[in-house]
Amino acid sequence: MCGPTARPWRWGWSRGRGHKGPSCGVWAQLRLLEAGGGLRAPGDSVLLSCRGTGFAFGIHAIRWYRQRPGDRLEWVSLISSDSSLIKYEQSVQGRASVSRDNSRSESSLSLRALGPRDSARYFCAVRTGTGNPAEL
């Protein structure tokens, strides 16, 4: 089956493990390691990170999304391949900070002044050359 693979973060739990997933026509050796999340009190901060291997991480823009139970996927942030372009969704503007370290194939999203609306599963994603999104 051709399609995206995903590994989420959710307030209330945290994990760090790898995941391999296919892309159209080939099996990509895409390894994904996640860190961050966990239970937080209102007003706290959190740092989420994702790390990718098996593809040219440094040439792809990284997009961050979140999804609340029963809701649609919501775009949160974007950082270009060279970090020259950074954008945030209006509800996190001024509270979020996205960064990347291409030498480590890693991107991080920091959120401060957490509120109920921030309770969600968080995803980072890249768009691959196949035209299909690969979610990290």
PDB file of N, CA and C in Angstrom, residues 4-8 15-23 27-35 50-54 134-136:
ATOM      1  N   PRO A   4       1.238   7.576   3.503  1.00  0.00           N
ATOM      2  CA  PRO A   4       2.091   8.117   4.558  1.00  0.00           C
ATOM      3  C   PRO A   4       2.156   7.202   5.773  1.00  0.00           C
ATOM      4  N   THR A   5       3.224   7.329   6.495  1.00  0.00           N
ATOM      5  CA  THR A   5       3.335   6.676   7.794  1.00  0.00           C
ATOM      6  C   THR A   5       3.396   7.771   8.837  1.00  0.00           C
ATOM      7  N   ALA A   6       2.951   7.481  10.029  1.00  0.00           N
ATOM      8  CA  ALA A   6       2.903   8.549  11.034  1.00  0.00           C
ATOM      9  C   ALA A   6       3.256   8.019  12.409  1.00  0.00           C
ATOM     10  N   ARG A   7       3.848   8.872  13.198  1.00  0.00           N
ATOM     11  CA  ARG A   7       4.101   8.610  14.605  1.00  0.00           C
ATOM     12  C   ARG A   7       3.824   9.899  15.359  1.00  0.00           C
ATOM     13  N   PRO A   8       2.881   9.867  16.290  1.00  0.00           N
ATOM     14  CA  PRO A   8       2.446  11.098  16.948  1.00  0.00           C
ATOM     15  C   PRO A   8       3.061  11.334  18.322  1.00  0.00           C
ATOM     16  N   ARG A  15       7.364   8.955  24.209  1.00  0.00           N
ATOM     17  CA  ARG A  15       8.073   7.759  23.795  1.00  0.00           C
ATOM     18  C   ARG A  15       9.185   8.121  22.846  1.00  0.00           C
ATOM     19  N   GLY A  16      10.081   7.250  22.649  1.00  0.00           N
ATOM     20  CA  GLY A  16      11.158   7.435  21.697  1.00  0.00           C
ATOM     21  C   GLY A  16      11.485   6.095  21.087  1.00  0.00           C
ATOM     22  N   ARG A  17      11.007   5.879  19.875  1.00  0.00           N
ATOM     23  CA  ARG A  17      11.309   4.632  19.197  1.00  0.00           C
ATOM     24  C   ARG A  17      11.315   4.876  17.698  1.00  0.00           C
ATOM     25  N   GLY A  18      11.906   3.978  16.981  1.00  0.00           N
ATOM     26  CA  GLY A  18      12.021   4.132  15.540  1.00  0.00           C
ATOM     27  C   GLY A  18      10.824   3.561  14.810  1.00  0.00           C
ATOM     28  N   HIS A  19      10.679   3.951  13.571  1.00  0.00           N
ATOM     29  CA  HIS A  19       9.615   3.446  12.722  1.00  0.00           C
ATOM     30  C   HIS A  19      10.121   3.435  11.294  1.00  0.00           C
ATOM     31  N   LYS A  20       9.872   2.349  10.583  1.00  0.00           N
ATOM     32  CA  LYS A  20      10.230   2.286   9.171  1.00  0.00           C
ATOM     33  C   LYS A  20       8.944   2.208   8.370  1.00  0.00           C
ATOM     34  N   GLY A  21       8.886   2.916   7.274  1.00  0.00           N
ATOM     35  CA  GLY A  21       7.679   2.902   6.475  1.00  0.00           C
ATOM     36  C   GLY A  21       7.982   2.932   4.998  1.00  0.00           C
ATOM     37  N   PRO A  22       7.060   2.448   4.171  1.00  0.00           N
ATOM     38  CA  PRO A  22       7.276   2.401   2.730  1.00  0.00           C
ATOM     39  C   PRO A  22       6.919   3.705   2.047  1.00  0.00           C
ATOM     40  N   SER A  23       7.476   3.915   0.871  1.00  0.00           N
ATOM     41  CA  SER A  23       7.015   4.980  -0.013  1.00  0.00           C
ATOM     42  C   SER A  23       6.599   4.309  -1.314  1.00  0.00           C
ATOM     43  N   TRP A  27      10.772   0.455  -0.927  1.00  0.00           N
ATOM     44  CA  TRP A  27      10.766   0.457   0.533  1.00  0.00           C
ATOM     45  C   TRP A  27      11.832   1.417   0.990  1.00  0.00           C
ATOM     46  N   ALA A  28      11.443   2.492   1.602  1.00  0.00           N
ATOM     47  CA  ALA A  28      12.394   3.492   2.085  1.00  0.00           C
ATOM     48  C   ALA A  28      12.934   3.037   3.429  1.00  0.00           C
ATOM     49  N   GLN A  29      14.220   3.211   3.625  1.00  0.00           N
ATOM     50  CA  GLN A  29      14.810   2.924   4.928  1.00  0.00           C
ATOM     51  C   GLN A  29      14.711   4.188   5.772  1.00  0.00           C
ATOM     52  N   LEU A  30      13.510   4.564   6.045  1.00  0.00           N
ATOM     53  CA  LEU A  30      13.209   5.785   6.781  1.00  0.00           C
ATOM     54  C   LEU A  30      13.128   5.443   8.260  1.00  0.00           C
ATOM     55  N   ARG A  31      14.073   5.952   9.026  1.00  0.00           N
ATOM     56  CA  ARG A  31      14.065   5.694  10.472  1.00  0.00           C
ATOM     57  C   ARG A  31      13.741   6.983  11.197  1.00  0.00           C
ATOM     58  N   LEU A  32      12.798   6.884  12.111  1.00  0.00           N
ATOM     59  CA  LEU A  32      12.283   8.056  12.795  1.00  0.00           C
ATOM     60  C   LEU A  32      12.394   7.875  14.300  1.00  0.00           C
ATOM     61  N   LEU A  33      12.952   8.856  14.955  1.00  0.00           N
ATOM     62  CA  LEU A  33      13.106   8.809  16.406  1.00  0.00           C
ATOM     63  C   LEU A  33      12.425  10.027  17.002  1.00  0.00           C
ATOM     64  N   GLU A  34      11.569   9.795  17.973  1.00  0.00           N
ATOM     65  CA  GLU A  34      10.787  10.872  18.570  1.00  0.00           C
ATOM     66  C   GLU A  34      11.161  11.070  20.026  1.00  0.00           C
ATOM     67  N   ALA A  35      11.017  12.285  20.477  1.00  0.00           N
ATOM     68  CA  ALA A  35      11.260  12.585  21.888  1.00  0.00           C
ATOM     69  C   ALA A  35      10.391  13.760  22.298  1.00  0.00           C
ATOM     70  N   CYS A  50      11.987  15.658  16.433  1.00  0.00           N
ATOM     71  CA  CYS A  50      11.957  14.499  15.546  1.00  0.00           C
ATOM     72  C   CYS A  50      13.279  14.447  14.800  1.00  0.00           C
ATOM     73  N   ARG A  51      13.723  13.232  14.561  1.00  0.00           N
ATOM     74  CA  ARG A  51      14.998  13.011  13.883  1.00  0.00           C
ATOM     75  C   ARG A  51      14.774  11.994  12.783  1.00  0.00           C
ATOM     76  N   GLY A  52      15.279  12.283  11.591  1.00  0.00           N
ATOM     77  CA  GLY A  52      15.102  11.375  10.466  1.00  0.00           C
ATOM     78  C   GLY A  52      16.421  10.878   9.915  1.00  0.00           C
ATOM     79  N   THR A  53      16.435   9.627   9.467  1.00  0.00           N
ATOM     80  CA  THR A  53      17.583   9.068   8.767  1.00  0.00           C
ATOM     81  C   THR A  53      17.081   8.294   7.559  1.00  0.00           C
ATOM     82  N   GLY A  54      17.979   8.060   6.617  1.00  0.00           N
ATOM     83  CA  GLY A  54      17.616   7.293   5.436  1.00  0.00           C
ATOM     84  C   GLY A  54      17.104   8.142   4.293  1.00  0.00           C
ATOM     85  N   ALA A 134       5.620  12.139   3.702  1.00  0.00           N
ATOM     86  CA  ALA A 134       6.149  11.186   4.683  1.00  0.00           C
ATOM     87  C   ALA A 134       6.082  11.881   6.024  1.00  0.00           C
ATOM     88  N   GLU A 135       5.287  11.364   6.911  1.00  0.00           N
ATOM     89  CA  GLU A 135       5.141  11.977   8.225  1.00  0.00           C
ATOM     90  C   GLU A 135       6.123  11.325   9.168  1.00  0.00           C
ATOM     91  N   LEU A 136       6.840  12.137   9.910  1.00  0.00           N
ATOM     92  CA  LEU A 136       7.824  11.606  10.845  1.00  0.00           C
ATOM     93  C   LEU A 136       7.210  11.490  12.222  1.00  0.00           C
TER      94      LEU A 136
END
